[in-house]
Tab-separated table of C-alpha atoms and ligand atoms in Angstrom:
chain	number	residue	atom	x	y	z
A	147	MET	CA	-19.587	-31.622	19.296
A	148	SER	CA	-17.204	-34.014	18.161
A	149	TYR	CA	-16.616	-37.826	19.016
A	150	LEU	CA	-13.479	-39.474	19.592
A	151	PRO	CA	-13.316	-43.076	18.443
A	152	THR	CA	-11.243	-45.862	20.665
A	153	ILE	CA	-10.981	-49.392	18.956
A	154	GLY	CA	-9.557	-52.450	20.525
A	155	LEU	CA	-9.198	-55.436	18.552
A	156	GLU	CA	-9.605	-59.208	19.428
A	157	ILE	CA	-7.963	-61.487	17.085
A	158	HIS	CA	-8.107	-65.531	16.979
A	159	VAL	CA	-5.689	-67.392	14.877
A	160	GLY	CA	-6.039	-71.107	14.271
A	161	LEU	CA	-2.631	-72.516	14.665
A	162	LYS	CA	-0.903	-74.869	12.327
A	163	THR	CA	0.135	-78.139	14.373
A	164	ARG	CA	-0.053	-81.555	13.255
A	165	THR	CA	-2.341	-82.618	16.092
A	166	LYS	CA	-5.146	-80.887	17.937
A	167	MET	CA	-4.622	-79.199	21.173
A	168	PHE	CA	-5.340	-81.664	23.715
A	169	CYS	CA	-6.085	-85.014	22.097
A	170	ALA	CA	-3.745	-86.854	19.190
A	171	CYS	CA	-6.387	-86.120	16.499
A	172	LEU	CA	-4.958	-84.780	13.382
A	173	ASN	CA	-5.506	-80.583	12.903
A	174	ASP	CA	-6.179	-80.637	9.530
A	175	PRO	CA	-8.309	-77.712	7.980
A	176	ASP	CA	-8.495	-79.081	4.589
A	177	GLU	CA	-10.418	-82.377	5.750
A	178	LYS	CA	-13.605	-82.234	3.669
A	179	HIS	CA	-15.084	-85.466	5.176
A	180	PRO	CA	-17.129	-84.336	8.337
A	181	ASN	CA	-16.415	-86.040	11.874
A	182	ILE	CA	-12.978	-87.860	10.895
A	183	ASN	CA	-10.791	-86.307	13.219
A	184	VAL	CA	-12.249	-86.767	16.435
A	185	CYS	CA	-11.893	-88.952	19.302
A	186	PRO	CA	-13.512	-88.951	22.877
A	187	VAL	CA	-11.099	-86.636	24.218
A	188	CYS	CA	-12.289	-83.741	21.588
A	189	LEU	CA	-15.883	-85.077	21.647
A	190	GLY	CA	-15.651	-84.307	25.483
A	191	HIS	CA	-16.761	-88.028	26.473
A	192	PRO	CA	-16.760	-88.396	30.459
A	193	GLY	CA	-13.798	-89.704	31.896
A	194	THR	CA	-11.149	-88.905	29.395
A	195	LEU	CA	-8.280	-86.565	29.980
A	196	PRO	CA	-6.731	-84.039	27.877
A	197	THR	CA	-2.977	-83.809	27.285
A	198	ILE	CA	-1.402	-80.239	26.477
A	199	ASN	CA	0.227	-79.828	22.741
A	200	LYS	CA	3.479	-78.311	23.457
A	201	LYS	CA	3.893	-77.221	19.831
A	202	ALA	CA	1.060	-74.889	20.129
A	203	VAL	CA	2.508	-73.487	23.238
A	204	ASP	CA	5.764	-72.970	21.440
A	205	ALA	CA	3.644	-71.372	18.390
A	206	VAL	CA	2.103	-68.790	20.851
A	207	ILE	CA	5.397	-67.955	22.588
A	208	LYS	CA	7.178	-67.564	19.162
A	209	LEU	CA	4.539	-65.011	18.171
A	210	GLY	CA	4.945	-63.400	21.658
A	211	LEU	CA	8.284	-62.879	21.550
A	212	ALA	CA	8.133	-61.588	17.829
A	213	LEU	CA	6.054	-58.839	19.044
A	214	GLY	CA	8.167	-58.062	22.052
A	215	GLY	CA	5.619	-59.234	24.529
A	216	LYS	CA	6.519	-61.185	27.860
A	217	VAL	CA	6.500	-64.740	28.256
A	218	ALA	CA	4.776	-65.786	31.725
A	219	ALA	CA	6.581	-67.361	34.371
A	220	ASP	CA	3.629	-69.339	35.232
A	221	SER	CA	0.642	-70.139	33.223
A	222	HIS	CA	-2.408	-72.117	33.406
A	223	PHE	CA	-5.720	-73.295	31.434
A	224	ASP	CA	-9.111	-72.325	32.454
A	225	ARG	CA	-12.532	-73.578	31.799
A	226	LYS	CA	-15.035	-71.394	30.193
A	227	SER	CA	-18.337	-72.733	30.456
A	228	TYR	CA	-21.070	-72.000	28.244
A	229	PHE	CA	-23.694	-74.036	25.941
A	230	TYR	CA	-23.538	-74.363	22.182
A	231	PRO	CA	-24.318	-76.963	19.807
A	232	ASP	CA	-20.610	-76.801	18.391
A	233	LEU	CA	-18.843	-77.385	21.926
A	234	PRO	CA	-19.905	-80.916	22.839
A	235	LYS	CA	-18.226	-80.496	26.126
A	236	GLY	CA	-20.105	-77.479	27.322
A	237	TYR	CA	-16.924	-75.728	28.075
A	238	GLN	CA	-13.928	-74.493	26.264
A	239	ILE	CA	-10.493	-74.890	27.640
A	240	SER	CA	-8.701	-71.334	27.514
A	241	GLN	CA	-6.685	-69.029	29.780
A	242	HIS	CA	-8.346	-66.549	31.455
A	243	GLU	CA	-6.070	-65.179	34.409
A	244	GLU	CA	-2.731	-66.092	33.606
A	245	PRO	CA	-2.254	-65.814	29.593
A	246	LEU	CA	0.981	-67.259	28.185
A	247	ILE	CA	1.974	-63.828	26.811
A	248	THR	CA	1.422	-60.173	28.304
A	249	GLY	CA	2.500	-56.766	26.486
A	250	GLY	CA	4.327	-56.298	23.228
A	251	ILE	CA	3.531	-54.139	20.256
A	252	LEU	CA	2.836	-53.911	16.697
A	253	LYS	CA	2.269	-50.639	14.595
A	254	GLY	CA	2.259	-48.606	17.437
A	255	ILE	CA	-0.754	-50.373	19.142
A	256	ARG	CA	-0.022	-52.004	22.474
A	257	ILE	CA	-0.791	-55.910	23.063
A	258	ARG	CA	-2.421	-56.635	26.036
A	259	ARG	CA	-2.368	-60.567	26.145
A	260	ILE	CA	-2.282	-63.115	23.944
A	261	HIS	CA	-3.439	-66.955	25.080
A	262	LEU	CA	-4.173	-70.006	23.926
A	263	GLU	CA	-7.541	-72.117	23.685
A	264	GLU	CA	-9.362	-74.650	21.586
A	265	ASP	CA	-11.591	-74.087	18.646
A	266	ALA	CA	-15.363	-75.245	18.721
A	267	GLY	CA	-16.793	-77.367	15.889
A	268	ARG	CA	-18.353	-75.971	12.834
A	269	LEU	CA	-22.300	-75.832	12.314
A	270	LEU	CA	-23.726	-76.043	9.097
A	271	HIS	CA	-27.399	-74.517	8.570
A	272	GLU	CA	-28.804	-76.350	5.613
A	273	SER	CA	-32.264	-75.535	4.298
A	274	SER	CA	-32.731	-79.112	3.132
A	275	SER	CA	-30.719	-81.568	4.371
A	276	THR	CA	-32.274	-84.360	5.860
A	277	ASP	CA	-33.855	-87.358	4.035
A	278	SER	CA	-37.206	-85.878	4.245
A	279	GLY	CA	-36.129	-82.541	2.952
A	280	GLU	CA	-36.464	-80.588	6.193
A	281	PRO	CA	-34.381	-77.672	7.331
A	282	ALA	CA	-31.579	-79.078	9.552
A	283	SER	CA	-28.519	-77.887	11.198
A	284	LEU	CA	-25.384	-80.091	10.744
A	285	VAL	CA	-22.242	-79.986	13.122
A	286	ASP	CA	-19.043	-81.151	11.881
A	287	PHE	CA	-16.355	-81.964	15.176
A	288	ASN	CA	-13.169	-81.838	12.918
A	289	ARG	CA	-12.376	-78.506	14.114
A	290	ALA	CA	-13.240	-79.070	17.745
A	291	GLY	CA	-10.277	-78.877	20.017
A	292	VAL	CA	-7.885	-77.601	17.452
A	293	PRO	CA	-5.185	-75.074	18.831
A	294	LEU	CA	-6.407	-71.485	18.659
A	295	MET	CA	-4.727	-68.393	19.954
A	296	GLU	CA	-6.250	-65.211	21.034
A	297	LEU	CA	-4.504	-61.802	20.640
A	298	VAL	CA	-6.275	-58.903	22.382
A	299	THR	CA	-5.232	-55.373	21.761
A	300	GLU	CA	-5.239	-52.409	24.281
A	301	PRO	CA	-7.972	-49.757	22.879
A	302	ASP	CA	-5.046	-47.940	21.082
A	303	ILE	CA	-6.621	-47.740	17.448
A	304	LYS	CA	-8.344	-44.902	16.360
A	305	ASN	CA	-9.967	-45.521	12.781
A	306	ALA	CA	-10.720	-48.389	10.352
A	307	ASP	CA	-7.161	-47.827	8.511
A	308	GLU	CA	-5.152	-48.569	11.456
A	309	ALA	CA	-7.000	-51.367	12.459
A	310	VAL	CA	-6.803	-53.114	8.986
A	311	ALA	CA	-3.174	-52.304	9.015
A	312	PHE	CA	-2.796	-53.774	12.567
A	313	ALA	CA	-4.644	-56.950	11.277
A	314	ARG	CA	-2.633	-57.290	7.758
A	315	GLU	CA	0.672	-57.082	9.511
A	316	LEU	CA	-0.314	-59.839	12.015
A	317	ARG	CA	-1.364	-61.824	9.530
A	318	LEU	CA	1.988	-61.294	7.761
A	319	ILE	CA	3.897	-62.076	10.574
A	320	VAL	CA	2.229	-64.976	11.820
A	321	ARG	CA	2.689	-66.461	8.315
A	322	TYR	CA	6.419	-65.566	8.552
A	323	LEU	CA	6.753	-67.319	11.814
A	324	GLY	CA	5.011	-70.546	9.973
A	325	ILE	CA	2.652	-71.037	12.930
A	326	SER	CA	-0.732	-70.363	10.956
A	327	ASP	CA	-2.069	-69.807	7.385
A	328	ALA	CA	-4.028	-66.934	8.736
A	329	ASP	CA	-6.493	-67.401	6.033
A	330	MET	CA	-9.605	-65.235	6.702
A	331	GLU	CA	-11.515	-67.072	4.020
A	332	LYS	CA	-11.432	-70.216	5.363
A	333	GLY	CA	-11.987	-68.756	9.049
A	334	ASN	CA	-8.441	-69.368	10.177
A	335	MET	CA	-8.039	-65.917	11.307
A	336	ARG	CA	-11.346	-64.116	12.935
A	337	ILE	CA	-11.308	-60.454	14.194
A	338	GLU	CA	-13.716	-59.004	16.350
A	339	ALA	CA	-13.795	-55.276	16.572
A	340	ASN	CA	-14.584	-53.280	19.950
A	341	MET	CA	-15.557	-49.522	19.465
A	342	SER	CA	-16.766	-46.808	21.387
A	343	LEU	CA	-16.992	-42.979	20.956
A	344	SER	CA	-15.939	-40.378	23.585
A	345	ALA	CA	-16.959	-36.986	24.066
A	346	ASN	CA	-15.603	-34.361	26.553
A	347	GLN	CA	-13.105	-36.943	27.830
A	348	GLN	CA	-15.713	-39.016	28.939
A	349	LYS	CA	-15.527	-42.540	27.832
A	350	GLY	CA	-18.167	-44.030	25.904
A	351	THR	CA	-19.864	-47.343	25.872
A	352	LYS	CA	-18.093	-50.056	23.661
A	353	VAL	CA	-19.741	-52.359	21.426
A	354	GLU	CA	-18.264	-55.691	20.071
A	355	VAL	CA	-18.693	-56.159	16.360
A	356	LYS	CA	-18.302	-60.174	15.574
A	357	ASN	CA	-18.570	-62.344	12.248
A	358	ILE	CA	-16.206	-60.382	10.188
A	359	ASN	CA	-14.706	-62.399	7.502
A	360	SER	CA	-12.512	-60.393	5.487
A	361	PHE	CA	-10.170	-57.232	5.814
A	362	LYS	CA	-12.773	-55.284	3.734
A	363	ALA	CA	-15.375	-56.391	5.985
A	364	VAL	CA	-13.216	-55.071	8.965
A	365	HIS	CA	-12.988	-51.496	7.557
A	366	SER	CA	-16.816	-51.532	6.625
A	367	ALA	CA	-17.764	-52.857	10.004
A	368	ILE	CA	-15.732	-50.128	11.820
A	369	ARG	CA	-16.743	-47.150	9.436
A	370	TYR	CA	-20.470	-48.429	9.795
A	371	GLU	CA	-20.508	-48.895	13.894
A	372	LEU	CA	-18.598	-45.801	14.547
A	373	GLU	CA	-21.211	-43.664	12.349
A	374	ARG	CA	-24.105	-45.455	13.836
A	375	GLN	CA	-23.095	-44.926	17.272
A	376	GLU	CA	-22.384	-41.313	16.516
A	377	GLU	CA	-25.916	-40.764	15.242
A	378	ILE	CA	-27.489	-42.085	18.368
A	379	LEU	CA	-25.355	-39.856	20.563
A	380	LYS	CA	-26.079	-36.632	18.259
A	381	LYS	CA	-29.833	-37.431	19.051
A	382	GLY	CA	-29.047	-37.512	22.543
A	383	GLY	CA	-29.330	-41.288	22.626
A	384	LYS	CA	-27.706	-43.861	24.613
A	385	ILE	CA	-25.363	-46.526	23.465
A	386	SER	CA	-26.239	-50.041	25.034
A	387	GLN	CA	-23.377	-52.189	25.616
A	388	GLU	CA	-24.082	-55.092	23.565
A	389	THR	CA	-22.518	-57.869	21.177
A	390	ARG	CA	-23.339	-57.060	17.505
A	391	GLY	CA	-22.510	-59.088	14.285
A	392	TRP	CA	-21.564	-57.957	11.005
A	393	ASP	CA	-24.236	-58.513	8.267
A	394	GLU	CA	-22.028	-58.660	5.001
A	395	THR	CA	-25.149	-58.923	2.651
A	396	LYS	CA	-26.647	-55.671	4.267
A	397	GLN	CA	-23.217	-53.918	4.976
A	398	LYS	CA	-24.770	-53.335	8.563
A	399	THR	CA	-23.943	-54.500	12.055
A	400	VAL	CA	-26.824	-56.039	13.600
A	401	SER	CA	-27.395	-56.497	17.373
A	402	GLN	CA	-27.070	-59.958	18.570
A	403	ARG	CA	-27.301	-60.073	22.447
A	404	SER	CA	-26.407	-57.826	25.389
A	405	LYS	CA	-22.858	-58.475	26.350
A	406	GLU	CA	-21.943	-61.166	28.526
A	407	LYS	CA	-20.150	-60.737	31.732
A	408	THR	CA	-17.014	-62.201	32.913
A	409	GLN	CA	-18.951	-64.355	35.616
A	410	ASP	CA	-21.332	-65.537	33.280
A	411	TYR	CA	-18.616	-67.930	32.088
A	412	ARG	CA	-17.897	-69.248	35.642
A	413	TYR	CA	-14.146	-69.451	35.003
A	414	PHE	CA	-12.115	-71.808	37.032
A	415	PRO	CA	-8.681	-73.607	36.641
A	416	GLU	CA	-9.174	-76.302	34.447
A	417	PRO	CA	-8.915	-79.374	37.133
A	418	ASP	CA	-7.889	-81.848	34.419
A	419	LEU	CA	-4.444	-80.370	33.318
A	420	PRO	CA	-1.302	-79.453	35.170
A	421	PRO	CA	-0.238	-75.848	35.545
A	422	LEU	CA	1.955	-74.865	32.624
A	423	ASP	CA	5.553	-74.909	33.676
A	424	LEU	CA	7.372	-72.465	31.249
A	425	LYS	CA	10.660	-74.033	32.170
A	426	GLU	CA	9.894	-76.943	30.242
A	427	PHE	CA	9.840	-74.590	27.319
A	428	ASP	CA	13.222	-73.851	25.320
A	429	ILE	CA	12.596	-70.035	25.126
A	430	GLU	CA	16.031	-69.327	24.133
A	431	SER	CA	15.619	-71.533	21.080
A	432	ILE	CA	12.144	-70.345	20.001
A	433	LYS	CA	14.119	-66.922	20.107
A	434	VAL	CA	16.560	-68.014	17.703
A	435	SER	CA	14.285	-69.665	15.373
A	436	ILE	CA	12.481	-66.433	14.613
A	437	LEU	CA	13.989	-64.978	11.484
A	438	GLU	CA	13.843	-61.694	9.699
A	439	LEU	CA	10.435	-60.157	10.177
A	440	PRO	CA	8.533	-58.441	7.862
A	441	GLU	CA	9.132	-54.780	8.789
A	442	ALA	CA	12.969	-55.318	9.166
A	443	LYS	CA	12.628	-57.013	5.544
A	444	ARG	CA	10.958	-53.926	3.843
A	445	HIS	CA	13.566	-51.565	5.344
A	446	ARG	CA	16.533	-54.047	4.146
A	447	PHE	CA	15.125	-54.465	0.778
A	448	VAL	CA	14.549	-50.411	0.500
A	449	GLN	CA	18.254	-50.149	1.401
A	450	GLU	CA	19.840	-52.830	-0.696
A	451	PHE	CA	17.719	-52.807	-3.956
A	452	GLY	CA	17.163	-48.961	-4.070
A	453	PHE	CA	13.326	-49.380	-4.297
A	454	ASN	CA	10.734	-47.194	-2.452
A	455	ILE	CA	8.676	-48.452	0.611
A	456	GLY	CA	5.543	-49.050	-1.757
A	457	ALA	CA	7.553	-50.840	-4.455
A	458	VAL	CA	8.914	-53.548	-1.613
A	459	GLU	CA	5.457	-54.309	-0.258
A	460	THR	CA	4.669	-56.916	-3.088
A	461	LEU	CA	8.248	-58.454	-2.791
A	462	ILE	CA	7.839	-59.121	0.958
A	463	GLU	CA	4.020	-60.230	0.907
A	464	ASN	CA	5.335	-63.862	1.885
A	465	LYS	CA	8.515	-65.145	2.778
A	466	GLU	CA	8.912	-67.330	-0.455
A	467	THR	CA	8.245	-64.371	-2.668
A	468	ALA	CA	10.960	-62.624	-0.742
A	469	ASP	CA	13.567	-65.128	-0.239
A	470	PHE	CA	12.916	-65.979	-4.475
A	471	PHE	CA	13.462	-62.193	-5.143
A	472	GLU	CA	16.438	-61.845	-2.941
A	473	ALA	CA	18.238	-64.891	-4.494
A	474	ALA	CA	17.703	-63.920	-7.738
A	475	ALA	CA	18.859	-60.408	-7.041
A	476	SER	CA	22.144	-61.493	-5.437
A	477	GLU	CA	22.895	-63.888	-8.668
A	478	LEU	CA	22.202	-60.870	-10.873
A	479	LYS	CA	24.707	-58.922	-9.072
A	480	SER	CA	27.125	-61.660	-9.317
A	481	LYS	CA	26.561	-61.453	-13.140
A	482	ILE	CA	26.648	-57.511	-13.448
A	483	SER	CA	28.309	-55.706	-10.569
A	484	ASN	CA	26.820	-52.193	-11.385
A	485	THR	CA	23.226	-53.646	-11.731
A	486	ASP	CA	20.048	-52.000	-11.819
A	487	TYR	CA	17.469	-54.219	-10.196
A	488	LYS	CA	14.667	-52.270	-11.420
A	489	ILE	CA	14.670	-54.905	-14.453
A	490	LEU	CA	14.661	-57.706	-12.629
A	491	TYR	CA	11.897	-56.093	-10.216
A	492	ASN	CA	9.606	-55.720	-13.522
A	493	TYR	CA	10.073	-58.760	-14.921
A	494	PHE	CA	9.025	-60.685	-11.548
A	495	THR	CA	5.968	-58.207	-10.580
A	496	SER	CA	4.665	-57.649	-13.820
A	497	ASP	CA	6.042	-60.576	-16.347
A	498	LEU	CA	6.531	-63.672	-14.195
A	499	ARG	CA	3.440	-62.779	-11.951
A	500	GLY	CA	1.358	-62.550	-15.123
A	501	ILE	CA	2.080	-65.831	-16.191
A	502	MET	CA	1.804	-67.337	-12.314
A	503	ASN	CA	-1.710	-65.751	-12.195
A	504	GLU	CA	-2.945	-66.984	-15.671
A	505	LYS	CA	-1.739	-70.294	-14.944
A	506	GLY	CA	-2.607	-70.490	-11.072
A	507	THR	CA	0.915	-71.352	-10.104
A	508	GLY	CA	2.174	-70.383	-6.575
A	509	ILE	CA	5.598	-69.271	-6.006
A	510	ASP	CA	6.473	-72.426	-4.134
A	511	GLU	CA	5.312	-74.610	-7.191
A	512	LEU	CA	7.488	-72.493	-9.622
A	513	LYS	CA	9.856	-74.441	-11.872
A	514	ILE	CA	12.076	-71.497	-12.711
A	515	THR	CA	14.999	-71.209	-10.081
A	516	PRO	CA	15.991	-67.455	-8.820
A	517	GLU	CA	19.317	-68.076	-10.568
A	518	HIS	CA	17.782	-68.891	-14.062
A	519	PHE	CA	15.429	-65.899	-13.503
A	520	ALA	CA	18.357	-63.608	-12.756
A	521	HIS	CA	20.056	-65.048	-16.027
A	522	LEU	CA	17.188	-63.630	-18.087
A	523	ALA	CA	17.414	-60.338	-16.457
A	524	ALA	CA	21.095	-59.937	-17.023
A	525	ILE	CA	20.824	-60.937	-20.773
A	526	THR	CA	18.466	-58.289	-21.426
A	527	GLU	CA	20.222	-55.830	-19.458
A	528	LYS	CA	23.530	-56.588	-21.691
A	529	GLY	CA	21.247	-56.141	-24.700
A	530	GLU	CA	21.427	-59.540	-25.967
A	531	LEU	CA	17.791	-60.025	-25.943
A	532	SER	CA	14.925	-57.858	-27.111
A	533	SER	CA	12.305	-57.461	-24.273
A	534	ARG	CA	9.600	-59.072	-26.893
A	535	LEU	CA	11.669	-62.335	-27.143
A	536	ALA	CA	12.570	-62.096	-23.210
A	537	LYS	CA	8.796	-62.442	-22.718
A	538	LYS	CA	8.500	-65.564	-25.255
A	539	LEU	CA	11.751	-66.918	-23.357
A	540	LEU	CA	10.237	-66.522	-20.219
A	541	LEU	CA	7.037	-68.508	-20.838
A	542	LYS	CA	9.498	-71.334	-21.964
A	543	MET	CA	11.391	-71.185	-18.680
A	544	PHE	CA	8.011	-71.288	-16.755
A	545	GLU	CA	7.155	-74.483	-18.911
A	546	THR	CA	10.566	-76.180	-18.701
A	547	GLY	CA	12.452	-74.779	-15.501
A	548	ASP	CA	15.566	-74.662	-18.191
A	549	ASP	CA	18.455	-71.991	-18.020
A	550	PRO	CA	17.678	-69.085	-20.312
A	551	GLU	CA	21.190	-69.387	-21.950
A	552	VAL	CA	20.361	-72.781	-23.202
A	553	LEU	CA	16.930	-72.309	-24.230
A	554	LYS	CA	17.996	-69.279	-26.031
A	555	ARG	CA	20.187	-71.025	-28.283
A	556	GLU	CA	17.772	-74.192	-28.889
A	557	GLU	CA	14.932	-71.884	-29.616
A	558	GLY	CA	17.127	-69.776	-32.039
A	559	MET	CA	16.510	-66.634	-30.317
A	560	ASP	CA	19.894	-65.598	-30.450
A	561	LEU	CA	20.136	-61.961	-31.673
A	562	ILE	CA	21.349	-61.434	-34.764
A	563	SER	CA	24.256	-59.233	-33.912
A	564	ASN	CA	26.143	-59.796	-37.257
A	565	GLU	CA	26.432	-56.252	-38.848
A	566	GLN	CA	26.777	-57.901	-42.508
A	567	ALA	CA	23.541	-59.875	-41.905
A	568	LEU	CA	21.726	-56.679	-40.466
A	569	GLU	CA	22.895	-54.479	-43.038
A	570	LEU	CA	20.851	-55.881	-45.863
A	571	VAL	CA	17.715	-55.396	-43.827
A	572	VAL	CA	18.589	-51.694	-42.769
A	573	LYS	CA	19.307	-51.059	-46.675
A	574	LYS	CA	15.640	-52.458	-47.201
A	575	ILE	CA	14.296	-50.060	-44.577
A	576	ILE	CA	15.918	-47.082	-45.942
A	577	GLU	CA	14.783	-47.664	-49.401
A	578	ASN	CA	11.404	-47.985	-48.171
A	579	ASN	CA	11.169	-45.042	-45.694
A	580	PRO	CA	12.569	-41.905	-47.739
A	581	LYS	CA	10.509	-39.293	-45.279
A	582	PRO	CA	12.045	-40.636	-41.822
A	583	VAL	CA	15.490	-40.906	-43.690
A	584	GLU	CA	15.406	-37.356	-44.843
A	585	ASP	CA	14.088	-36.287	-41.087
A	586	TYR	CA	17.122	-38.336	-39.658
A	587	LYS	CA	19.426	-36.602	-41.592
A	588	LYS	CA	18.047	-33.321	-40.493
A	589	GLY	CA	18.909	-34.221	-37.226
A	590	LYS	CA	15.555	-35.513	-35.792
A	591	GLU	CA	16.757	-38.292	-33.445
A	592	GLN	CA	12.945	-39.783	-33.246
A	593	ALA	CA	13.182	-40.705	-36.731
A	594	LEU	CA	15.940	-43.006	-36.085
A	595	GLN	CA	14.064	-44.645	-33.340
A	596	PHE	CA	11.332	-45.370	-35.992
A	597	LEU	CA	13.682	-46.905	-38.615
A	598	ILE	CA	15.336	-48.989	-35.599
A	599	GLY	CA	11.494	-50.164	-35.100
A	600	GLN	CA	10.815	-51.050	-38.382
A	601	VAL	CA	13.983	-53.456	-38.551
A	602	MET	CA	12.690	-54.945	-35.372
A	603	ALA	CA	9.566	-55.617	-36.606
A	604	LYS	CA	10.885	-57.090	-39.951
A	605	THR	CA	13.207	-59.194	-38.069
A	606	LYS	CA	10.691	-60.617	-35.653
A	607	GLY	CA	12.174	-58.788	-32.483
A	608	GLN	CA	15.740	-60.735	-33.378
A	609	ALA	CA	17.724	-58.245	-34.227
A	610	SER	CA	20.206	-56.466	-31.411
A	611	PRO	CA	18.960	-52.879	-31.091
A	612	SER	CA	22.190	-51.406	-30.353
A	613	VAL	CA	24.004	-53.059	-33.582
A	614	VAL	CA	21.147	-51.766	-35.790
A	615	ALA	CA	21.522	-48.386	-34.476
A	616	GLU	CA	25.315	-48.696	-35.398
A	617	VAL	CA	24.535	-49.698	-38.876
A	618	PHE	CA	21.598	-46.841	-39.387
A	619	LYS	CA	24.396	-44.283	-38.171
A	620	LYS	CA	26.935	-45.994	-40.439
A	621	LEU	CA	24.913	-45.848	-43.561
A	622	LEU	CA	23.253	-42.574	-43.167
A	623	LYS	CA	26.477	-40.807	-42.193
B	139	ADP	P1	-14.624	-57.092	27.966
B	139	ADP	O1	-14.062	-57.583	29.582
B	139	ADP	O2	-15.683	-56.355	28.224
B	139	ADP	O3	-14.340	-58.192	27.224
B	139	ADP	P2	-11.894	-55.945	27.726
B	139	ADP	O4	-11.386	-55.161	28.816
B	139	ADP	O5	-11.607	-57.368	28.097
B	139	ADP	O6	-13.345	-55.838	27.389
B	139	ADP	O7	-11.391	-55.603	26.298
B	139	ADP	C1	-11.745	-56.245	25.172
B	139	ADP	C2	-11.696	-55.687	24.040
B	139	ADP	O8	-12.358	-54.291	24.087
B	139	ADP	C3	-10.018	-55.260	23.878
B	139	ADP	O9	-9.448	-54.974	22.841
B	139	ADP	C4	-9.966	-53.662	24.621
B	139	ADP	O10	-8.912	-53.097	23.852
B	139	ADP	C5	-11.223	-53.125	24.042
B	139	ADP	N1	-11.639	-52.416	24.575
B	139	ADP	C6	-11.683	-51.735	25.913
B	139	ADP	N2	-12.160	-50.891	26.330
B	139	ADP	C7	-12.823	-50.019	25.146
B	139	ADP	C8	-13.550	-48.812	24.991
B	139	ADP	N3	-13.784	-48.096	25.609
B	139	ADP	N4	-13.505	-48.782	23.460
B	139	ADP	C9	-13.394	-49.622	22.564
B	139	ADP	N5	-12.487	-50.726	22.880
B	139	ADP	C10	-12.160	-50.824	24.122
B	140	ZN	ZN1	-9.673	-85.806	19.668
B	141	MG	MG1	-12.666	-59.936	26.668
């Protein structure tokens, strides 16, 4: 019997706002000192009142519109009650019945809803953290009350690859929209996968897997869990509906608890907050503020630069990179009308990236401007610089941020293109290489390339290859 997998994702994303969801505390994910960004509201002291952070609502609306979802006419917050030591209030303010966004689609996967809620604090389990050296759990409430959005898909996903592709694209969009860094390592983006196997059109029991902390883990966890379920079913067993966790070290899902039911949470409308009046939000302006999304950019780059879809992926991986390349390409075009963007692409994706990775420099810290970068490509494309010197020049540009035209002169990298100067070197090479010279005279073109290479080596790459070729042809006629 064959089993058909059904997968649905629940993805939490911490939003990048200045302050928390319901109080004026700073939302600073990089704050290292525990329990600094806290106040009576986010610590759940009795008698305090929450207020809604409108910027967080804007952010969720922005994502909803970008995914083609519908913004609710009326929405409100609900209380979701449960106990856990990282939740000082004993309840989470979330949205149950009227999520901000319903519908929408991404990579063919339908989106059920996107709602807004608050994050919990962080627990730190230490084996010896107290003065007496006893094991203890510490709690940091800096993250308590930070705006968190939750996106729930329909169960439209069929395998691990599709799930990862969906999550990756969502991360890219969220970053393009500027609403979150969506960093999985920092717990800024968290993925839960729901999985079931059906047979003979019979819907299977679904299992939810939590604690998945990387895209690689999403893939492994889904593969593992589907296999686990298949094995049980093949043996005639039953899948129990439960929440499992992904154990990264064991590369296994492990049972955590039987699935809680909605009624366990005792949802009810949050009495301390007014219903959300969406008329107060300028949805038109939010719509206008959505710039080109990754998918549109991909296709435009393929069209405009003649690259294949795989090649553009590395250019659009973040907005800053895409903007840099695009600005450089447009500058290059203004210098060389019938330009081939491949040179620019290669310098960008291999040479410049290489230097940036080595020095640990991000695109936003780069001293090289797109214009200067384009000038370098233009100079090499025109044959005014050997590729060896171009690499040297790029490193200088990286350090100083100066224009390659100026640097080239300052560094004495102007190619020797003076025929008379080159004749002396060429004559020497002819003298010392009788065999290749003979070969060339017999019509072997490769021999000429070898001879040119000798001149390039002798001049430390400073000769103009095209002029060298001319001189050889003239002298060996
Ligand atoms: P619950 O009420 O148990 O949380 P939901 O209906 O809210 O279940 O769905 C939660 C997630 O589970 C969604 O992402 C949804 O797509 C997914 N899901 C629903 N039914 C199935 C199923 N039969 N198999 C796998 N995933 C499912
Ligand atoms: Zn606070
Ligand atoms: Mg649910």
